Amino acid sequence: GTSYHVTSDEQAVRQRGSEILKYGIPDRGPMVSYYANHVLSYDQAKRTPLWVAEHIQPHHVKGSADRKRTNFNPDPAVPTMFSATNDDYRKSGWSRGHMAPAADNKHDQIAMEETFYLTNILPQDMDNNSGFWNRLELYCRDLTKRFTDVRIISGPLWLPREQNGKNMVTYQVLGKNNVAVPTHLFKVILVEGASGGSHQALSAFVVPNEPISKHQQLKDFLVPLEHLEKVVGFRFHPQLNRALLNNLCKVDECRLASADDLELYYIRKNLGAASSTKQLDSVWKELERKKLKPDKQLMDMYNKKRQQLLQNAERKSEL
Amino acid sequence: GTSYHVTSDEQAVRQRGSEILKYGIPDRGPMVSYYANHVLSYDQAKRTPLWVAEHIQPHHVKGSADRKRTNFNPDPAVPTMFSATNDDYRKSGWSRGHMAPAADNKHDQIAMEETFYLTNILPQDMDNNSGFWNRLELYCRDLTKRFTDVRIISGPLWLPREQNGKNMVTYQVLGKNNVAVPTHLFKVILVEGASGGSHQALSAFVVPNEPISKHQQLKDFLVPLEHLEKVVGFRFHPQLNRALLNNLCKVDECRLASADDLELYYIRKNLGAASSTKQLDSVWKELERKKLKPDKQLMDMYNKKRQQLLQNAERKSEL
Ligand SMILES: [Mg+2]
Ligand SMILES: [Mg+2]
């Protein structure tokens, strides 16, 4: 986009502009980058995305794509001088946080791999990444059960806070490439029902890039979309008719799975994947360690799986 | 500009992109804004320019355009929610620093007025603005005597510094609109001679946004262009053949007028503009106050002007 000031005549301004910029407009790289299943704008100065957009439906969050087959890597589309590297993150104390989550791309191995490009990654507090933010991502995937289309735009924020009567922005930069650590992260969630139109709902959230207490609710991080826009410097979904928009948290409650439920979810997953009784029992001991109570369903699962593994072992020794 | 990742087929990626961004690409406003005699890219998040480009020739720096007839004003092209206001700067302790200087637009009142839009302004240390940076701007105008074309790109920087073993970026934001105060300012100066081509020279400077000692030389602030580019996140003059480029400070010495010379320059200007002997003598007293010694030329100028003003006064009283 360009803007012409036509206090003087437009033709003259344009002509003068091309003399001033005889050797080209300063080049910030592409404003928008398209991948198999996400779209983003990369900030070549901060070495993080500015925003990352997704659209998820039930078939995206199921499938066999495997994150264990992928690695974090610099995005080959970004010139080295403007790219983050894995070295920048190494031993920094900050994790590599996905904006478009890998698990939103289970339908397609390439789409999943592309979420591991460092253009989709920013320095995220480890506990935030595996805890609250992870639960927020699970909530987004869960929305695909209740709405036909879920659109999510995620990204970083650098917010000021008062220090000695002044408003100050302070943030760390990592490694040789000075990868900027955001103070906060945002997520704008837009859903629409099969009937579209008046069945649209949106909510915007701003979450500090730090450990979030188990007792915090997603609703605690709700912000008016316009407030977020004023801070990030851009407008979301510019072609959306906001007059018809519902508040997602009024339509869908915005309740995250509890941290305990999430632990149980992972333990269930790991019980399922265990390939020896030793592995199975070590997963089971995590329950005690984390002071979680298994329900009847989980007990049954454990017992059944244990019997199975013992039978398998017997069969093997017979061969 | 856009970039397509064509691990998958390009048509499919483009198609998927338009589903993901069904309601439009997040809108950051124009990437480039053209004015009568400068071009800039505005940062809607920081409420400062990202860069401002100029092209000056002898006729731009002479003329009758008058900065006293102009005021700082929000740029009418910027939506209110993304604009700085004069109130943000008021009582902040920071001055409104021009990137394209008013005095580079003496040929045209409209061009000069447009440099007072807050899109061309950033929070600048007062002493830096009237001192070192002002002398740097004078140097740029002086270059028009020796080169046919002088192209300048100026803008803000936010640089990290070490604190407790971490690299930290810290900056203040001003007023209700959180106008970001840069830690440093940059200027990239490109000159070319009448014969063009191999007679091009460029230097890049990074100056802290703070008072600069009288004893500092412009050369002390030289940086390799690529270092500056890595920090700002964009490339300058992308269509310039850098292989042919000389170093401006080798070709032209990069010597600023001394701070004392600059004071004498302003006193000479004010002596010339004085319209009463009272005004004239108050300008003359500034010399003493600032411990500057007038040379013979200035003494003569003062004496001649004083005589003139006395004669004028006599003539008026005779009428
Ligand atoms: Mg994550
Ligand atoms: Mg100035």
XYZ file of C-alpha atoms and ligand atoms in Angstrom:
640
model
C 0.000 0.000 0.000
C 1.095 3.563 -0.622
C -0.312 6.942 0.330
C 0.081 10.121 -1.690
C -0.158 13.539 -0.141
C -1.869 15.599 -2.703
C -1.592 19.019 -1.197
C 0.365 19.449 -4.424
C -0.704 17.582 -7.553
C -0.452 13.811 -7.391
C 1.511 13.397 -10.608
C 4.209 15.783 -9.325
C 4.404 14.059 -5.917
C 4.809 10.673 -7.545
C 7.469 12.012 -9.897
C 9.369 13.649 -7.029
C 9.101 10.419 -5.017
C 10.867 8.434 -7.702
C 13.727 10.958 -7.754
C 14.049 10.826 -3.970
C 14.041 7.011 -4.031
C 16.101 6.724 -7.227
C 17.785 3.569 -5.876
C 14.615 1.891 -4.644
C 12.310 1.847 -1.620
C 14.063 0.585 1.541
C 13.414 -3.170 1.445
C 11.852 -4.773 4.543
C 11.259 -8.120 2.863
C 7.804 -9.523 2.121
C 4.917 -8.026 4.112
C 3.056 -11.363 3.953
C 4.458 -14.906 3.687
C 2.253 -17.845 2.719
C 2.893 -21.426 3.861
C 1.020 -24.673 3.283
C -1.350 -24.044 6.201
C -0.487 -20.708 7.818
C 0.186 -17.119 6.770
C 2.455 -14.702 8.616
C 4.159 -11.347 8.556
C 7.773 -11.519 9.698
C 9.543 -8.688 11.512
C 13.086 -8.565 10.128
C 14.222 -6.215 12.929
C 12.882 -8.267 15.875
C 13.474 -11.724 14.246
C 9.994 -12.821 15.348
C 6.660 -12.911 13.555
C 4.516 -9.782 13.759
C 1.394 -11.937 13.406
C 0.608 -15.512 12.344
C -2.814 -16.423 10.932
C -4.488 -19.839 10.884
C -7.807 -21.380 9.943
C -8.612 -24.663 11.636
C -11.317 -27.217 11.016
C -11.769 -30.702 12.495
C -9.635 -32.444 9.857
C -6.600 -30.224 10.584
C -6.335 -31.278 14.201
C -6.513 -35.016 13.496
C -4.137 -37.061 11.391
C -0.795 -38.734 11.452
C 1.698 -35.895 10.947
C 4.398 -36.361 13.545
C 6.270 -33.574 15.300
C 9.030 -35.974 16.274
C 10.040 -36.109 12.622
C 10.555 -32.321 12.495
C 13.155 -29.843 13.715
C 13.280 -26.138 14.381
C 15.097 -24.444 11.493
C 15.763 -20.968 10.119
C 13.237 -20.180 7.409
C 15.014 -20.555 4.042
C 12.949 -17.623 2.695
C 14.569 -15.136 5.132
C 18.021 -13.643 4.366
C 20.596 -14.834 6.928
C 21.231 -11.291 8.177
C 17.591 -10.976 9.260
C 17.053 -14.527 10.542
C 17.048 -16.030 14.012
C 18.996 -19.261 14.525
C 18.630 -22.146 16.973
C 21.881 -20.915 18.540
C 20.199 -17.658 19.526
C 17.753 -19.639 21.674
C 20.215 -22.211 23.020
C 20.899 -21.833 26.764
C 18.950 -18.550 26.725
C 16.433 -19.817 29.266
C 13.646 -19.156 26.746
C 11.795 -21.834 24.791
C 10.970 -21.715 21.087
C 7.258 -21.009 21.173
C 5.111 -21.782 18.127
C 2.533 -19.200 17.087
C 0.750 -21.523 14.635
C 0.909 -24.697 16.789
C 2.332 -27.874 15.271
C -0.725 -29.760 16.528
C -3.042 -27.620 14.357
C -1.387 -29.307 11.365
C -1.800 -33.012 12.032
C -3.410 -33.507 8.625
C -0.226 -32.770 6.678
C 3.461 -33.428 7.411
C 4.701 -30.501 5.279
C 2.312 -28.058 6.913
C 3.509 -29.258 10.331
C 7.167 -28.993 9.353
C 6.644 -25.430 8.180
C 5.393 -24.443 11.637
C 8.915 -25.268 12.880
C 10.507 -22.529 10.754
C 11.804 -19.847 13.108
C 9.565 -17.290 11.335
C 6.659 -18.915 13.232
C 8.564 -18.994 16.524
C 9.299 -16.511 19.305
C 11.065 -16.635 22.664
C 8.402 -17.877 25.083
C 8.557 -18.573 28.794
C 8.836 -22.390 29.094
C 6.138 -22.776 31.696
C 3.794 -20.484 29.757
C 4.482 -22.479 26.575
C 3.770 -25.915 28.067
C 1.139 -24.634 30.493
C -1.407 -21.872 30.007
C -0.655 -21.161 26.330
C -0.807 -24.875 25.545
C -4.217 -25.067 27.223
C -5.332 -22.034 25.197
C -4.237 -23.819 22.009
C -6.160 -26.942 23.079
C -9.218 -24.753 23.642
C -8.869 -23.391 20.082
C -8.762 -26.927 18.674
C -11.765 -27.867 20.801
C -13.706 -25.006 19.208
C -13.615 -26.921 15.903
C -16.137 -29.322 17.467
C -18.674 -26.525 17.938
C -17.979 -24.165 14.994
C -17.385 -24.890 11.330
C -14.562 -22.341 10.977
C -12.045 -21.206 13.608
C -9.634 -18.428 12.584
C -6.779 -17.523 14.911
C -4.216 -14.731 14.689
C -1.379 -14.918 17.235
C 1.694 -12.832 17.889
C 3.990 -10.932 20.257
C 3.591 -7.663 22.151
C 6.012 -5.280 23.844
C 4.025 -3.414 26.470
C 5.239 -0.542 28.654
C 4.999 -0.405 32.401
C 5.456 2.369 34.891
C 8.902 2.801 36.389
C 9.649 5.863 38.512
C 6.713 7.735 37.045
C 7.703 7.033 33.430
C 6.199 4.523 31.023
C 9.036 2.211 30.005
C 9.275 -0.723 27.600
C 11.997 -3.195 28.601
C 12.791 -6.494 26.933
C 15.659 -8.909 26.488
C 17.211 -9.789 23.124
C 18.764 -13.209 22.552
C 21.941 -14.388 20.897
C 23.997 -12.916 18.113
C 20.896 -11.962 16.170
C 19.191 -10.113 19.015
C 15.938 -12.069 18.865
C 13.432 -9.918 20.788
C 11.680 -11.514 23.787
C 8.074 -10.266 23.887
C 6.602 -9.072 27.178
C 3.178 -10.455 26.199
C 1.495 -12.648 23.579
C -1.851 -12.073 21.888
C -4.439 -14.342 20.328
C -7.464 -13.176 18.378
C -10.013 -15.960 17.910
C -12.797 -15.674 15.349
C -15.366 -18.448 14.981
C -18.282 -18.880 12.683
C -21.112 -21.378 12.569
C -22.311 -23.309 9.588
C -24.892 -20.609 8.921
C -22.181 -17.871 8.936
C -23.083 -14.175 9.083
C -24.701 -13.357 12.396
C -23.226 -16.501 13.909
C -19.743 -15.028 14.093
C -18.009 -14.455 17.412
C -14.630 -13.008 18.291
C -12.499 -12.477 21.375
C -8.997 -11.064 21.825
C -6.602 -12.092 24.593
C -3.330 -10.648 25.866
C -1.284 -13.007 28.069
C 1.980 -12.060 29.864
C 4.993 -14.035 28.595
C 5.577 -15.602 32.008
C 4.284 -18.534 34.096
C 0.502 -18.210 34.571
C -1.038 -19.461 37.803
C -3.330 -22.520 37.621
C -6.032 -20.390 39.162
C -6.213 -17.835 36.344
C -9.116 -18.026 33.917
C -8.851 -17.339 30.186
C -11.441 -14.573 30.641
C -8.973 -12.736 32.913
C -6.933 -11.973 29.770
C -9.763 -10.644 27.582
C -9.101 -7.238 25.983
C -11.200 -5.131 23.596
C -9.977 -5.779 20.039
C -9.424 -2.046 19.438
C -7.100 -1.794 22.463
C -4.964 -4.595 21.085
C -4.985 -2.993 17.625
C -3.793 0.345 19.011
C -0.818 -1.412 20.615
C 0.207 -3.712 17.733
C -0.294 -0.956 15.138
C -2.533 -2.884 12.760
C -6.178 -3.860 12.294
C -7.318 -7.470 12.337
C -9.746 -8.885 9.749
C -10.180 -5.505 8.001
C -13.024 -6.852 5.830
C -15.064 -8.222 8.730
C -18.356 -6.524 9.565
C -17.894 -5.907 13.279
C -21.466 -4.788 13.792
C -22.613 -8.417 13.533
C -19.972 -9.803 15.849
C -20.716 -11.645 19.101
C -18.310 -11.967 22.012
C -16.820 -15.457 21.882
C -16.678 -15.675 25.675
C -20.425 -14.990 25.874
C -21.207 -17.602 23.209
C -18.753 -20.315 24.305
C -17.700 -19.500 27.910
C -13.957 -19.532 27.132
C -13.267 -22.186 29.726
C -9.873 -23.908 29.412
C -9.233 -27.504 30.395
C -7.826 -27.349 33.936
C -4.089 -27.803 34.351
C -4.823 -31.113 36.131
C -7.061 -32.308 33.299
C -4.246 -31.502 30.907
C -1.758 -33.537 32.964
C -4.216 -36.430 32.976
C -4.607 -36.044 29.211
C -0.854 -36.412 28.713
C -0.624 -39.336 31.133
C -3.442 -41.075 29.249
C -1.574 -40.441 26.000
C 1.706 -41.787 27.453
C 0.002 -44.857 28.937
C -1.354 -45.593 25.471
C 2.108 -45.232 23.909
C 4.009 -47.326 26.521
C 5.687 -50.367 24.981
C 6.859 -52.159 28.140
C 5.530 -52.673 31.659
C 8.553 -50.732 32.917
C 7.590 -47.725 30.812
C 3.949 -48.124 31.799
C 4.747 -48.142 35.513
C 7.004 -45.102 35.248
C 4.132 -43.171 33.604
C 1.789 -44.391 36.363
C 4.184 -43.133 39.058
C 3.924 -39.633 37.619
C 0.362 -39.537 38.910
C 1.627 -39.888 42.481
C 4.471 -37.461 41.897
C 2.025 -34.839 40.613
C -0.598 -35.682 43.279
C -3.245 -36.462 40.687
C -6.076 -38.915 41.320
C -6.813 -41.355 38.495
C -10.519 -41.897 37.760
C -12.007 -45.351 37.168
C -11.575 -45.041 33.386
C -7.850 -44.375 33.751
C -7.433 -47.248 36.280
C -9.127 -49.595 33.828
C -6.937 -48.358 31.004
C -3.792 -48.955 33.062
C -4.831 -52.477 34.114
C -5.887 -53.511 30.619
C -2.686 -52.124 29.051
C -0.523 -53.856 31.693
C -2.174 -57.234 31.017
C -1.674 -56.713 27.273
C 2.032 -55.904 27.689
C 2.570 -58.943 29.934
C 0.859 -61.199 27.363
C 2.999 -59.699 24.577
C 6.156 -60.331 26.586
C 5.108 -63.958 27.220
C 4.353 -64.506 23.546
C 7.781 -63.115 22.604
C 9.642 -65.360 25.084
C 7.780 -68.380 23.638
C 9.132 -67.669 20.120
C 5.660 -7.793 -1.414
C 4.601 -11.353 -0.699
C 6.458 -14.642 -0.433
C 5.031 -18.059 -1.273
C 6.382 -21.235 0.218
C 6.136 -23.715 -2.531
C 7.067 -26.881 -0.744
C 3.525 -27.658 -1.841
C 2.196 -26.321 -5.129
C 1.934 -22.535 -5.386
C -1.658 -22.454 -6.577
C -2.760 -24.517 -3.561
C -0.788 -22.354 -1.115
C -2.343 -19.191 -2.525
C -5.813 -20.709 -2.386
C -5.347 -21.851 1.217
C -3.982 -18.386 2.103
C -7.157 -16.689 0.964
C -9.251 -19.073 3.103
C -7.052 -18.408 6.138
C -7.285 -14.643 5.567
C -10.923 -14.698 4.474
C -11.506 -11.301 6.140
C -8.379 -9.612 4.797
C -4.675 -9.280 5.560
C -4.030 -7.506 8.888
C -3.788 -3.842 7.871
C -0.692 -1.912 8.974
C -1.484 1.143 6.847
C 0.593 2.250 3.852
C 4.152 0.895 3.690
C 5.287 4.080 1.903
C 3.860 7.609 2.116
C 4.762 10.278 -0.443
C 4.838 13.998 0.343
C 5.735 17.045 -1.767
C 9.447 16.699 -1.023
C 10.005 13.656 1.216
C 9.001 10.004 1.356
C 8.582 7.990 4.544
C 7.431 4.753 6.071
C 5.401 5.259 9.241
C 5.379 2.791 12.142
C 1.794 2.655 13.424
C 2.880 0.779 16.570
C 5.667 3.142 17.656
C 4.002 6.371 16.314
C 7.302 7.436 14.735
C 8.670 7.111 11.229
C 10.601 3.932 10.427
C 12.631 5.876 7.842
C 12.365 9.215 6.037
C 14.012 9.745 2.639
C 15.072 13.040 1.057
C 16.903 14.251 -2.009
C 18.456 17.680 -1.706
C 19.988 19.976 -4.276
C 21.098 23.612 -3.938
C 17.676 25.083 -4.785
C 15.945 23.134 -1.971
C 18.022 24.716 0.759
C 17.508 28.306 -0.379
C 14.253 30.169 -0.718
C 11.621 31.967 1.250
C 9.566 29.230 2.868
C 9.155 30.195 6.507
C 9.016 27.752 9.401
C 7.420 30.400 11.592
C 4.292 30.074 9.482
C 4.010 26.350 10.260
C 2.959 24.198 13.215
C 3.505 20.625 14.301
C 0.337 18.654 13.549
C -0.894 15.062 13.422
C -0.674 13.785 9.862
C -4.217 13.787 8.438
C -3.367 10.592 6.510
C -2.903 8.549 9.721
C -5.954 7.144 11.586
C -6.319 8.798 15.009
C -5.829 5.488 16.853
C -2.317 5.153 15.348
C -1.260 8.816 15.471
C 0.915 10.776 17.869
C -0.416 14.144 19.055
C 1.315 17.301 20.251
C -0.090 16.480 23.706
C 1.990 13.294 23.808
C 5.155 15.425 23.561
C 4.020 18.298 25.804
C 5.929 18.473 29.100
C 7.554 15.123 28.270
C 11.056 16.593 28.378
C 11.573 15.443 24.768
C 11.575 17.732 21.741
C 9.807 17.051 18.456
C 12.729 16.198 16.202
C 12.352 16.435 12.419
C 13.776 13.598 10.334
C 13.421 15.477 7.013
C 14.534 18.918 8.294
C 12.296 21.920 7.653
C 15.346 23.795 6.340
C 15.814 21.264 3.520
C 12.543 22.589 2.110
C 13.082 26.340 1.841
C 12.084 26.285 -1.829
C 8.450 25.447 -1.128
C 6.077 26.395 1.701
C 3.901 23.265 1.300
C 6.904 20.949 1.325
C 8.138 22.664 4.503
C 4.733 22.465 6.169
C 4.562 18.735 5.443
C 7.808 18.180 7.372
C 5.879 19.340 10.476
C 3.431 16.428 10.293
C 4.112 14.158 13.256
C 4.790 11.276 10.828
C 8.152 12.989 10.150
C 8.825 13.616 13.846
C 10.189 11.575 16.746
C 11.019 12.268 20.391
C 14.544 13.684 20.300
C 16.795 14.896 23.094
C 16.574 18.720 22.993
C 20.284 19.325 23.125
C 20.943 16.682 20.459
C 18.253 18.244 18.252
C 19.590 21.817 18.440
C 23.223 20.749 18.733
C 24.983 17.809 17.103
C 22.071 16.641 14.935
C 21.489 20.193 13.723
C 25.154 20.455 12.747
C 24.843 17.120 10.929
C 21.863 18.502 8.996
C 23.874 21.632 8.125
C 26.663 19.385 6.877
C 24.175 17.572 4.614
C 22.993 20.881 3.148
C 26.604 21.964 2.666
C 27.202 18.806 0.611
C 24.898 20.243 -2.074
C 27.712 22.728 -2.862
C 30.067 19.881 -3.768
C 27.763 17.189 -5.185
C 24.913 17.436 -7.649
C 22.674 14.998 -5.730
C 22.512 14.369 -1.988
C 20.160 11.618 -0.813
C 19.533 11.171 2.897
C 17.582 8.518 4.791
C 17.068 9.188 8.498
C 15.253 7.373 11.283
C 15.137 5.948 14.793
C 16.828 2.943 16.408
C 16.210 0.952 19.568
C 19.516 -0.653 20.525
C 20.168 -3.124 23.335
C 22.783 -2.765 26.006
C 24.161 -5.143 28.554
C 22.552 -5.191 31.980
C 23.495 -7.887 34.496
C 24.876 -10.091 31.742
C 21.743 -9.838 29.563
C 21.219 -7.757 26.433
C 18.283 -5.470 27.178
C 16.401 -2.885 25.138
C 14.850 -0.161 27.308
C 13.001 2.905 26.112
C 10.402 5.376 27.299
C 7.006 5.867 25.666
C 5.284 9.253 25.776
C 1.728 10.375 26.429
C -1.583 8.631 25.866
C -0.417 7.249 22.529
C 2.823 5.717 23.822
C 5.098 7.463 21.321
C 8.361 5.479 21.452
C 11.545 7.387 22.337
C 14.415 5.985 20.246
C 17.717 5.180 21.941
C 19.621 6.245 18.788
C 19.095 7.960 15.441
C 20.568 7.006 12.081
C 21.417 8.899 8.923
C 22.528 7.314 5.658
C 24.018 9.879 3.284
C 24.499 9.097 -0.400
C 26.070 11.671 -2.724
C 26.790 11.630 -6.400
C 28.748 13.967 -8.662
C 27.597 15.387 -11.928
C 29.277 12.528 -13.736
C 27.401 9.935 -11.580
C 28.394 6.267 -11.570
C 31.781 5.833 -9.971
C 31.464 9.246 -8.326
C 29.006 7.938 -5.752
C 29.865 7.928 -2.055
C 27.917 6.777 0.995
C 28.335 6.783 4.756
C 26.027 5.622 7.546
C 25.939 7.142 11.027
C 24.352 6.050 14.304
C 24.090 8.785 16.955
C 22.827 8.263 20.534
C 19.608 10.185 21.262
C 21.281 12.246 23.988
C 23.468 15.365 24.305
C 26.665 14.919 22.264
C 29.872 16.530 23.518
C 31.326 19.433 21.490
C 34.495 17.397 21.173
C 32.953 14.468 19.312
C 33.586 14.177 15.583
C 31.008 12.990 13.051
C 33.401 10.183 12.103
C 33.089 8.806 15.648
C 29.555 7.715 14.717
C 30.343 5.959 11.441
C 28.985 2.401 11.118
C 29.148 -0.126 8.276
C 25.883 0.088 6.300
C 25.266 -3.659 6.716
C 25.480 -3.376 10.518
C 22.831 -0.680 10.487
C 20.681 -2.742 8.114
C 20.835 -5.774 10.382
C 19.515 -3.679 13.264
C 16.757 -1.742 11.465
C 15.611 -4.842 9.572
C 15.675 -3.386 6.061
C 18.097 -2.676 3.222
C 18.804 0.847 2.014
C 18.895 1.766 -1.693
C 18.274 -1.838 -2.832
C 18.973 -0.955 -6.480
C 22.327 0.698 -5.810
C 25.468 -1.025 -7.068
C 27.537 -1.118 -3.900
C 30.660 -2.311 -5.685
C 31.164 1.183 -7.111
C 30.581 3.002 -3.847
C 33.160 5.230 -2.149
C 33.189 6.063 1.542
C 31.794 9.578 1.926
C 34.127 10.330 4.842
C 37.125 9.506 2.664
C 35.873 11.663 -0.195
C 34.578 14.615 1.826
C 36.141 14.361 5.322
C 32.790 14.460 7.162
C 33.802 17.493 9.179
C 30.940 19.315 10.903
C 30.929 23.040 11.543
C 32.124 23.468 15.140
C 29.519 24.184 17.779
C 31.035 27.693 18.166
C 30.872 28.334 14.419
C 27.241 27.328 14.536
C 26.519 29.809 17.352
C 28.265 32.536 15.355
C 26.199 31.562 12.320
C 22.958 32.063 14.266
C 24.148 35.333 15.788
C 25.027 36.615 12.313
C 21.579 35.597 11.131
C 19.879 37.313 14.082
C 21.965 40.469 13.673
C 20.800 40.597 10.069
C 17.156 40.175 11.099
C 17.189 42.726 13.981
C 14.728 45.579 13.394
C 15.697 47.903 16.270
C 18.940 48.892 18.019
C 17.504 47.354 21.199
C 17.086 43.983 19.431
C 20.511 44.349 17.842
C 22.252 44.973 21.146
C 20.516 42.068 22.859
C 21.804 39.742 20.095
C 25.273 41.235 20.507
C 25.212 40.543 24.261
C 24.711 36.849 23.531
C 28.311 36.764 22.286
C 29.565 37.736 25.727
C 27.135 35.417 27.474
C 28.366 32.486 25.336
C 32.030 33.553 25.577
C 32.386 33.779 21.808
C 34.824 36.179 20.146
C 33.478 38.116 17.152
C 35.846 38.339 14.181
C 36.434 41.595 12.275
C 33.727 40.734 9.726
C 31.097 40.308 12.435
C 32.223 43.543 14.203
C 31.850 45.428 10.893
C 28.437 43.864 10.321
C 27.258 44.930 13.766
C 28.524 48.505 13.386
C 27.064 48.927 9.917
C 23.678 47.490 10.938
C 23.576 49.723 14.047
C 24.207 52.850 11.971
C 21.500 51.797 9.528
C 18.936 51.204 12.274
C 19.728 54.604 13.861
C 19.322 56.337 10.479
C 16.002 54.516 9.927
C 14.776 55.620 13.332
C 15.755 59.281 12.598
C 14.001 59.158 9.248
C 10.827 57.788 10.890
C 10.789 60.462 13.581
C 11.181 63.118 10.871
C 8.000 61.936 9.144
Mg 3.820 -23.974 22.194
Mg 15.884 19.092 14.329
